[in-house]
JSON list of C-alpha atoms in Angstrom, two decimals:
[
{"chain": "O", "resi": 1, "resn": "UNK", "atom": "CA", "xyz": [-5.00, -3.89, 3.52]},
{"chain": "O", "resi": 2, "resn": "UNK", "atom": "CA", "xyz": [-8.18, -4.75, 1.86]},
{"chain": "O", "resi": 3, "resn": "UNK", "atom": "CA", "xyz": [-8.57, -7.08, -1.21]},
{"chain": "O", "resi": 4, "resn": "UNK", "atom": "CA", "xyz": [-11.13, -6.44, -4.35]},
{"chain": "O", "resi": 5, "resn": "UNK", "atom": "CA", "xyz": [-12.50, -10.00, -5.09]},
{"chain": "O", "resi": 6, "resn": "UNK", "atom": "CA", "xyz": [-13.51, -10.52, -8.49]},
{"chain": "O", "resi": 7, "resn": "UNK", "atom": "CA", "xyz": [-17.49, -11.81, -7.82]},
{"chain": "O", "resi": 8, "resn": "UNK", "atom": "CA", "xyz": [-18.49, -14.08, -10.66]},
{"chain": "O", "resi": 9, "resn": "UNK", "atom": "CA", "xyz": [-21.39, -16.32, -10.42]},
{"chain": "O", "resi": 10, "resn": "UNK", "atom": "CA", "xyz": [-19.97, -19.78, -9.98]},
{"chain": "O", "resi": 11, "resn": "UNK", "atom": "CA", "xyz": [-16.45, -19.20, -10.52]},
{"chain": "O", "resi": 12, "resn": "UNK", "atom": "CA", "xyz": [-13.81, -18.94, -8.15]},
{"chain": "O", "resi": 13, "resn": "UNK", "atom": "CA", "xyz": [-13.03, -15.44, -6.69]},
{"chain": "O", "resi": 14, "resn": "UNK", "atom": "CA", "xyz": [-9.15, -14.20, -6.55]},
{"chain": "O", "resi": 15, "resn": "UNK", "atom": "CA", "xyz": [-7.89, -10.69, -6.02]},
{"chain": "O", "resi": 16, "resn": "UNK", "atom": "CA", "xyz": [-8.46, -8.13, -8.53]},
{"chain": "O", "resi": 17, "resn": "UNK", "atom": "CA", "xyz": [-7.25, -5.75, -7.29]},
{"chain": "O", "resi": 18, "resn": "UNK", "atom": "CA", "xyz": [-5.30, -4.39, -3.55]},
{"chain": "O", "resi": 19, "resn": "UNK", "atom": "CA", "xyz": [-5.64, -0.98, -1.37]},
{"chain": "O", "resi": 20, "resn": "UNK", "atom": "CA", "xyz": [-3.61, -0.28, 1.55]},
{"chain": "O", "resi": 21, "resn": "UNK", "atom": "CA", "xyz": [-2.70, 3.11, 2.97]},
{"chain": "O", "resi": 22, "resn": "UNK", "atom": "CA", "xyz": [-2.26, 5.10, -0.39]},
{"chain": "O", "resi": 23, "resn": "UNK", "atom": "CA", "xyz": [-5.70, 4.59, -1.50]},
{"chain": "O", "resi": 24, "resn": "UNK", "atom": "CA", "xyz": [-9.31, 4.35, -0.08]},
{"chain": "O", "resi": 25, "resn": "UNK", "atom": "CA", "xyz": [-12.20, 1.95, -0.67]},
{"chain": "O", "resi": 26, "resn": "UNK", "atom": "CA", "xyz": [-15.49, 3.54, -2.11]},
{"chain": "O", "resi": 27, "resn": "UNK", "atom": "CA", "xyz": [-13.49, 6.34, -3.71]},
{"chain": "O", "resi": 28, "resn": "UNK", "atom": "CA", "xyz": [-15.80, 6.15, -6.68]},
{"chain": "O", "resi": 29, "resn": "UNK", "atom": "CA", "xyz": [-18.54, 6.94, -4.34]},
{"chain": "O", "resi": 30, "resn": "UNK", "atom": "CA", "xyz": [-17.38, 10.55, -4.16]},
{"chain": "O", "resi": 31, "resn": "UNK", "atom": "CA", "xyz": [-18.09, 10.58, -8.03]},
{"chain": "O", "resi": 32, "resn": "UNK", "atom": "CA", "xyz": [-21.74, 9.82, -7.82]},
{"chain": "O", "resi": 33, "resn": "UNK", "atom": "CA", "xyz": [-20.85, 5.97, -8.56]},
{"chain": "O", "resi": 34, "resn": "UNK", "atom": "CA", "xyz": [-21.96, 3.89, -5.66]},
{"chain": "O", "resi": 35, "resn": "UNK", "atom": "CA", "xyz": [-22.13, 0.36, -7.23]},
{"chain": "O", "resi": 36, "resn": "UNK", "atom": "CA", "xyz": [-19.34, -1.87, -6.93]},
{"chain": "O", "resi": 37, "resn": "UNK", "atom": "CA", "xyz": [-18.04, -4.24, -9.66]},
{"chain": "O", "resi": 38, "resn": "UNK", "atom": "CA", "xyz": [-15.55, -6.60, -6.70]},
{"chain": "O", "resi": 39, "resn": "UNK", "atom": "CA", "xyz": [-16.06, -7.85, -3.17]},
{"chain": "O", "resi": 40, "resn": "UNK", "atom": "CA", "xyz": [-13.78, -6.44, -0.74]},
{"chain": "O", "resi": 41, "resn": "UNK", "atom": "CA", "xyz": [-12.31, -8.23, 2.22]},
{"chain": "O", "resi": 42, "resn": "UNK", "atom": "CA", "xyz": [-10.33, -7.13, 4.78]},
{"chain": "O", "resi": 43, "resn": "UNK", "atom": "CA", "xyz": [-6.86, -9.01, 4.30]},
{"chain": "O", "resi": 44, "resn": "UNK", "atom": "CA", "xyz": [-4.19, -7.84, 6.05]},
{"chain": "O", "resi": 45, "resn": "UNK", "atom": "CA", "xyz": [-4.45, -6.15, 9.79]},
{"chain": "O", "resi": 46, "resn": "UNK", "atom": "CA", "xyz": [-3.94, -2.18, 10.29]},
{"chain": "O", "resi": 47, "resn": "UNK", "atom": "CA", "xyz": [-6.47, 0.70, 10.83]},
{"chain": "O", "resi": 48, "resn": "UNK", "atom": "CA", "xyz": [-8.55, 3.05, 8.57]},
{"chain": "O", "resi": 49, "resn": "UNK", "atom": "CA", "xyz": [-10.19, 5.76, 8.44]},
{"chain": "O", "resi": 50, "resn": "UNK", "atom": "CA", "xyz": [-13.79, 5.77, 7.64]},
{"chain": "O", "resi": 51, "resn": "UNK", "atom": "CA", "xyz": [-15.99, 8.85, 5.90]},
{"chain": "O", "resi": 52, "resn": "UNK", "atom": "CA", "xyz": [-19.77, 8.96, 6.04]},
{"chain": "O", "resi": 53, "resn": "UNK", "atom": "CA", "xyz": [-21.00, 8.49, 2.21]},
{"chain": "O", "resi": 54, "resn": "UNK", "atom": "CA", "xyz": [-22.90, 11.94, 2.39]},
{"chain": "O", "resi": 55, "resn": "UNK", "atom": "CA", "xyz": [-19.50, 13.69, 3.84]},
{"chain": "O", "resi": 56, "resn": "UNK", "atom": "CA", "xyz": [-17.24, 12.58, 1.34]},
{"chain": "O", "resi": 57, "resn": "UNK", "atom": "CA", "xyz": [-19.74, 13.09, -1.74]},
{"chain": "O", "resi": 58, "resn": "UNK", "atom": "CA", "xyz": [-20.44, 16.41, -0.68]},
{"chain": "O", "resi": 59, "resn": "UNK", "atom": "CA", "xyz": [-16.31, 16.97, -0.01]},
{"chain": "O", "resi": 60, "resn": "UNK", "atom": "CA", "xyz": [-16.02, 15.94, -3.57]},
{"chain": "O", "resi": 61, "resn": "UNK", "atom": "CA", "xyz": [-18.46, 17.82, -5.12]},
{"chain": "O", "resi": 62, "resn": "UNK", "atom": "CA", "xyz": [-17.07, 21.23, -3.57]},
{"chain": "O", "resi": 63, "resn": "UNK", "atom": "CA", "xyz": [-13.25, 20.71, -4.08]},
{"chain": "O", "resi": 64, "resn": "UNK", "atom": "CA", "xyz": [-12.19, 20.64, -7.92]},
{"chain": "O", "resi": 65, "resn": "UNK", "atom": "CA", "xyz": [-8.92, 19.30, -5.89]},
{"chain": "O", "resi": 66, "resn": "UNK", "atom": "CA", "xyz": [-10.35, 16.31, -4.06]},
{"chain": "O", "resi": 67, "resn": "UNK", "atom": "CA", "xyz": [-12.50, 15.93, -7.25]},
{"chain": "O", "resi": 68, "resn": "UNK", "atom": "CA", "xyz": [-9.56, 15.99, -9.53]},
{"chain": "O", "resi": 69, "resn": "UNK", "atom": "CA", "xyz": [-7.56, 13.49, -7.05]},
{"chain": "O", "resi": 70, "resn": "UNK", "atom": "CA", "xyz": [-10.05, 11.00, -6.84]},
{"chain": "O", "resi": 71, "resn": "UNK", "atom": "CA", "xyz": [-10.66, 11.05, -10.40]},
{"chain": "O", "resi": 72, "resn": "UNK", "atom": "CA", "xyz": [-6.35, 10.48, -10.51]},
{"chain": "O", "resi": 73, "resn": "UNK", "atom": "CA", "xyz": [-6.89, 7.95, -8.01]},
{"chain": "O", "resi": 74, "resn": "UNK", "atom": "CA", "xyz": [-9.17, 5.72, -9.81]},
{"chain": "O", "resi": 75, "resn": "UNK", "atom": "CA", "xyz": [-6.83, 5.89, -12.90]},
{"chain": "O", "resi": 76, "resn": "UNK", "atom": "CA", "xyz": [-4.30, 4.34, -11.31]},
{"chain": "O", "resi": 77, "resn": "UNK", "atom": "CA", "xyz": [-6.62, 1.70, -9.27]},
{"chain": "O", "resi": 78, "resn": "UNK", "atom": "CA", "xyz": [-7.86, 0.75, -13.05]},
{"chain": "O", "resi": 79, "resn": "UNK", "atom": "CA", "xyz": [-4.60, 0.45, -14.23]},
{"chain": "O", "resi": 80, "resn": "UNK", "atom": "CA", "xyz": [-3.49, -1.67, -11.34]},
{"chain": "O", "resi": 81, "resn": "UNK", "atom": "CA", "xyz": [-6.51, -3.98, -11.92]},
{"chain": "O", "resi": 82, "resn": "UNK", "atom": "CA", "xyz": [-5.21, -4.05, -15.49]},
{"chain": "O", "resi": 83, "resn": "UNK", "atom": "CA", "xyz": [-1.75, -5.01, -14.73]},
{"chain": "O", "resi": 84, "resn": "UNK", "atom": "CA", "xyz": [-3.26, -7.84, -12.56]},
{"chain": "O", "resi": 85, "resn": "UNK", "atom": "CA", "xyz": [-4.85, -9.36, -15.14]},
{"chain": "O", "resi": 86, "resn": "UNK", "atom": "CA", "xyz": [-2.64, -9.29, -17.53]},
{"chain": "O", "resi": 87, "resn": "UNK", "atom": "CA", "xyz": [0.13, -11.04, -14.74]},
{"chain": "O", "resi": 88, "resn": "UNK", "atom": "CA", "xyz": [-2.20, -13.51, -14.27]},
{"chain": "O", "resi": 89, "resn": "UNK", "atom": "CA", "xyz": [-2.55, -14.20, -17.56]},
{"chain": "O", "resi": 90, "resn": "UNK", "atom": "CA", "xyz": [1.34, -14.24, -18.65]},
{"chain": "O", "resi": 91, "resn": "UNK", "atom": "CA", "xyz": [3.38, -15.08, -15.77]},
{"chain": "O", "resi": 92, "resn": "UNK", "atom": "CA", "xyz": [4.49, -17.94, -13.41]},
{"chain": "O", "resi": 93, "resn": "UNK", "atom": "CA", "xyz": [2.86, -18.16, -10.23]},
{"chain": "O", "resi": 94, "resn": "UNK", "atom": "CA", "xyz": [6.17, -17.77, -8.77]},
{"chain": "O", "resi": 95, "resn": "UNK", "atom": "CA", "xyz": [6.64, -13.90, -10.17]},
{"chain": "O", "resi": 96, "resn": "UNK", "atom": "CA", "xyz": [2.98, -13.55, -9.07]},
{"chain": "O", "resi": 97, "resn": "UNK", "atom": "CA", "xyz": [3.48, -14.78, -5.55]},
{"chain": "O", "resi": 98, "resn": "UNK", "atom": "CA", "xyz": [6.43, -12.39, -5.52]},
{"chain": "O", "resi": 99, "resn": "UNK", "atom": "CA", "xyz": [4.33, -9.70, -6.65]},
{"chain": "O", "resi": 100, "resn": "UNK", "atom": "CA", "xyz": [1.63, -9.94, -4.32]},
{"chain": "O", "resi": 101, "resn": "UNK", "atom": "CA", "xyz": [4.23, -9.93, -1.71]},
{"chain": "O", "resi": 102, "resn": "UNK", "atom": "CA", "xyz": [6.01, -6.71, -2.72]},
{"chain": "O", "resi": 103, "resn": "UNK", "atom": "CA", "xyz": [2.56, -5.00, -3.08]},
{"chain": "O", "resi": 104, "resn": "UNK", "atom": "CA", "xyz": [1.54, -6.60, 0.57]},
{"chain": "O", "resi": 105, "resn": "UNK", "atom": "CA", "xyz": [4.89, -5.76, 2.23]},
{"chain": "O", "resi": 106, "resn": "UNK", "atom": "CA", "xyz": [4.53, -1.87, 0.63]},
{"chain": "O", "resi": 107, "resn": "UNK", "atom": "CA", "xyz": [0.81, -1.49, 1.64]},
{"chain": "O", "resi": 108, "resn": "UNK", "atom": "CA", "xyz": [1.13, -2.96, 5.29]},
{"chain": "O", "resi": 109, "resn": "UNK", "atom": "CA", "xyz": [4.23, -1.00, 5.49]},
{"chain": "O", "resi": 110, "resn": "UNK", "atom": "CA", "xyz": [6.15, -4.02, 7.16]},
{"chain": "O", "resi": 111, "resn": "UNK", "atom": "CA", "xyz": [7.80, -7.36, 6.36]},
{"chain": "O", "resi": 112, "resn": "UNK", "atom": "CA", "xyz": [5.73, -8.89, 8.21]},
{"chain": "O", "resi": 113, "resn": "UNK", "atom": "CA", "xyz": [2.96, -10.58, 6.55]},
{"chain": "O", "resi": 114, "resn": "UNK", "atom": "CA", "xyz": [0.25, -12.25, 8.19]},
{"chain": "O", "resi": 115, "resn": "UNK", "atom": "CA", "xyz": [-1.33, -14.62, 5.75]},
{"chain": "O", "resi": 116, "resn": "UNK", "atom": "CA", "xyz": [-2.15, -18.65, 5.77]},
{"chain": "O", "resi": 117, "resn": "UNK", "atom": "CA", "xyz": [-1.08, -20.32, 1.91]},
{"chain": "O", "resi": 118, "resn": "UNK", "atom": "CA", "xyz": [-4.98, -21.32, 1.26]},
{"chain": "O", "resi": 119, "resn": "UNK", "atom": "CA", "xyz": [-5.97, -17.47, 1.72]},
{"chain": "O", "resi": 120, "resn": "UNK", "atom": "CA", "xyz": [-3.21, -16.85, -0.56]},
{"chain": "O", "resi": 121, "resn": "UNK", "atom": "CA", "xyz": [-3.95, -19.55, -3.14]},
{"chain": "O", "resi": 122, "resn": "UNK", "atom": "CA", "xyz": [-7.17, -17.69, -3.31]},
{"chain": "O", "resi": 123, "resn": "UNK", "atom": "CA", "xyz": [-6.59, -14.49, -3.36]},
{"chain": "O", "resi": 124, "resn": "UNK", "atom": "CA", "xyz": [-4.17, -15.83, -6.44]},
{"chain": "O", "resi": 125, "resn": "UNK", "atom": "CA", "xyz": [-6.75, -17.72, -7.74]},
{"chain": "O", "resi": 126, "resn": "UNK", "atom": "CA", "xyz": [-4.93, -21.21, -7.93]},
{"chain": "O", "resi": 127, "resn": "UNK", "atom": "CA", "xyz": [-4.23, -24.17, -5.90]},
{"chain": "O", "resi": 128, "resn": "UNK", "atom": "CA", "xyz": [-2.71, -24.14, -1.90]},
{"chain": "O", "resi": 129, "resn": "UNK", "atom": "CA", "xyz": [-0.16, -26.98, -3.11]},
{"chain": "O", "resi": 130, "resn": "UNK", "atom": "CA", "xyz": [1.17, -24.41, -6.00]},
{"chain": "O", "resi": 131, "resn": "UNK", "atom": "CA", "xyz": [1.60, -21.22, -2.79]},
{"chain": "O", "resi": 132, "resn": "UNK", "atom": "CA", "xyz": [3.38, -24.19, -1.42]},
{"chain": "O", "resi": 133, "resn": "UNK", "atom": "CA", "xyz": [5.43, -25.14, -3.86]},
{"chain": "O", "resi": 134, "resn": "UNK", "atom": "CA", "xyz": [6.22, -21.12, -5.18]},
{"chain": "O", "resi": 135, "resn": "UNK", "atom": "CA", "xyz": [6.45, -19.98, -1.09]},
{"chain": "O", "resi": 136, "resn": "UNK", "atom": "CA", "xyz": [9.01, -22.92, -0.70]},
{"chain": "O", "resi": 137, "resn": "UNK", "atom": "CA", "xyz": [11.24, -21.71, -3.54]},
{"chain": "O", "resi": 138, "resn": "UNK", "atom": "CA", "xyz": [11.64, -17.87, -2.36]},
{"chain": "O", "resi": 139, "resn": "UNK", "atom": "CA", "xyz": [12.14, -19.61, 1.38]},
{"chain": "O", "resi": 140, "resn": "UNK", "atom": "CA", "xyz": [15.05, -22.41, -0.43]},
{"chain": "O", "resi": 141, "resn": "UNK", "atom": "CA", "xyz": [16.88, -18.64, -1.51]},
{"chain": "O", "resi": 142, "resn": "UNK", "atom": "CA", "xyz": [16.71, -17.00, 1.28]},
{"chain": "O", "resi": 143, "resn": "UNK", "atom": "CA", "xyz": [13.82, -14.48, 0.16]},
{"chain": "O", "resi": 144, "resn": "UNK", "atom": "CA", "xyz": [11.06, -15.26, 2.30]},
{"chain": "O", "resi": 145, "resn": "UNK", "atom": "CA", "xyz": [10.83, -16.75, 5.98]},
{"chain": "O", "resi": 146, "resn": "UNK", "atom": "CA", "xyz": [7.23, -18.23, 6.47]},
{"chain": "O", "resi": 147, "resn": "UNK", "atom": "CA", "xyz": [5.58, -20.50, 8.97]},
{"chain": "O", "resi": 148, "resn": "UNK", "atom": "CA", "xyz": [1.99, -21.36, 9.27]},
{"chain": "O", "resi": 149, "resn": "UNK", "atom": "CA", "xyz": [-0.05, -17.89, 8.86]},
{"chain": "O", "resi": 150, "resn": "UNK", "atom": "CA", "xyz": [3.18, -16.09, 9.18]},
{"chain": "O", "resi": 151, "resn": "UNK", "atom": "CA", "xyz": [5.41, -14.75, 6.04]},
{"chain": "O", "resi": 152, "resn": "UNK", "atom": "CA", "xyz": [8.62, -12.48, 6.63]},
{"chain": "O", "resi": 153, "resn": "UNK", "atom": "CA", "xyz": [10.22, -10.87, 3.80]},
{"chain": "O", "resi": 154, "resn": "UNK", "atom": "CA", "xyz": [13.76, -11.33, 4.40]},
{"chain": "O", "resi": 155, "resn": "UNK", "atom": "CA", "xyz": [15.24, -10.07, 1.08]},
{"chain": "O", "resi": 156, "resn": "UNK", "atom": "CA", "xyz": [13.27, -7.21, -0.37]},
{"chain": "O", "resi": 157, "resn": "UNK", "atom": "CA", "xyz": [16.01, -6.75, -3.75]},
{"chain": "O", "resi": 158, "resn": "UNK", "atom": "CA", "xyz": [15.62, -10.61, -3.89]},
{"chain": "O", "resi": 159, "resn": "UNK", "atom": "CA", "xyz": [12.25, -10.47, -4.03]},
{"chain": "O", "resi": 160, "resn": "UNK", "atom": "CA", "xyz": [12.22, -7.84, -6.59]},
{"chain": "O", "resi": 161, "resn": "UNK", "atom": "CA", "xyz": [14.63, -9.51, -9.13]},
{"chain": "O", "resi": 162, "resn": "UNK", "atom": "CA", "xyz": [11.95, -12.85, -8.68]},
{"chain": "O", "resi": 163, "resn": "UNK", "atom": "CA", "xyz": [9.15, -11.10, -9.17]},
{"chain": "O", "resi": 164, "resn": "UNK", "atom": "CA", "xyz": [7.87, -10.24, -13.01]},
{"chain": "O", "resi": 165, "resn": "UNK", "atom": "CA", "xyz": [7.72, -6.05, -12.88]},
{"chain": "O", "resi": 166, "resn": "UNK", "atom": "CA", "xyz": [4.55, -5.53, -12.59]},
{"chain": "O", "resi": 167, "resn": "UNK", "atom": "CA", "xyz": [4.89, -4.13, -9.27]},
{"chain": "O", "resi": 168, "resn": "UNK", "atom": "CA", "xyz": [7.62, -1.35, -10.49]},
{"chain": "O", "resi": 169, "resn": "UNK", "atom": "CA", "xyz": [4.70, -0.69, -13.25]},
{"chain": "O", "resi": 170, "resn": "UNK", "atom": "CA", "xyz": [2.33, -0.23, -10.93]},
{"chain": "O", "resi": 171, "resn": "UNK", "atom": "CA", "xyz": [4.30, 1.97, -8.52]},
{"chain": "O", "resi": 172, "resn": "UNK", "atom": "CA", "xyz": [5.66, 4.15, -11.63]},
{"chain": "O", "resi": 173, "resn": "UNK", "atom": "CA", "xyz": [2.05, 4.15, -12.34]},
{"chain": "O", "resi": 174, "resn": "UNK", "atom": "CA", "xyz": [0.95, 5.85, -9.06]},
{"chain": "O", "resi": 175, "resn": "UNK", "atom": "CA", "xyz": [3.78, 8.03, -8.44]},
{"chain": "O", "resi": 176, "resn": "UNK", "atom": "CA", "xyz": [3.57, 9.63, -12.11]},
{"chain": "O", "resi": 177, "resn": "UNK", "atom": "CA", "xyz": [-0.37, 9.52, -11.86]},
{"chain": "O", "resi": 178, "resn": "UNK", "atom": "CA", "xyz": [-0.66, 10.64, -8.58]},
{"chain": "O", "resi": 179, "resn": "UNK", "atom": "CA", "xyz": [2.25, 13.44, -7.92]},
{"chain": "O", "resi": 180, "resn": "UNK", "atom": "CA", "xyz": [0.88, 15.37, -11.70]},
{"chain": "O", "resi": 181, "resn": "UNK", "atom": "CA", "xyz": [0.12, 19.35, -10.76]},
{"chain": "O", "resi": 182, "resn": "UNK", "atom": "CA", "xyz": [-3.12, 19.78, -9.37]},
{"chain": "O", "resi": 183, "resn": "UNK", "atom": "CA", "xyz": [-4.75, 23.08, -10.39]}
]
């Protein structure tokens, strides 16, 4: 799972937006767009493929298809960036925390979730006593299971009613975005 960091001078970074194995860092790059508005770190374990920048430009420029799908792709990254925002903005750091989890949980493609509070807080962009707090509430229900570094998901529907629906947005999002005809 990899992480795009917001990168403004002198403020503090949090997660603007989240890839895991339905999308692809540098897709953009296959557009003729090789600069890069976010950071991205490496935050959850798995393996990736990687694509030599040539390769994949080239790819792109001969398949409408690939063209057309990366084009769909970075719709619905935009969008997801958009919806992060705006859940930043409007709601509790609980439904956020929630959130991430669902999204993390989906992208890793297990409960399992290997992640200390303080890399949470900043991916979240807020305190490690307010993770603490939030991560102690889904654990009092029964959602969550978490020790040092180490989250388990318990209660997926739990989690789901806690969190704030931007994750169901975001998944509607990709699945009507991303399953349109090709031609």
């Amino acid at each position: 799972m990899i992480s795009l960091l917001s990168n403004l001078e002198g403020a503090r970074h949090f997660e603007a937006g989240q890839i895991g194995f339905e999308g692809m860092l540098g897709a953009s790059a296959g557009l003729g767009v090789t600069a890069s508005a976010f950071d991205a770190v490496v935050s959850g374990a798995g393996q990736a493929w990687r694509i030599q920048l040539d390769a994949w430009r080239s790819h792109c420029l001969a398949s409408r298809t690939l063209s057309l799908l990366t084009t769909r792709y970075l719709y619905v990254e935009l969008s997801q960036m958009g919806t992060m925002v705006a859940c930043g903005h409007f709601h509790s750091l609980e439904q956020r925390l929630a959130r991430f989890l669902l999204m993390s949980e989906t992208r890793l493609r297990t409960p399992d979730i290997q992640m200390t509070h303080e890399t949470l807080a900043h991916l979240l962009g807020v305190r490690r006593a307010g993770v603490t707090l939030a991560a102690g509430k889904l654990q009092e229900s029964g959602v969550i299971q978490y020790t040092r570094g180490h989250i388990l998901v318990l209660d997926r529907e739990a989690l789901l009613a806690q969190s704030c629906g931007c994750f169901d947005q975001d998944l509607e999002t990709y699945e009507r975005v991303m399953s349109g005809a090709v031609a």
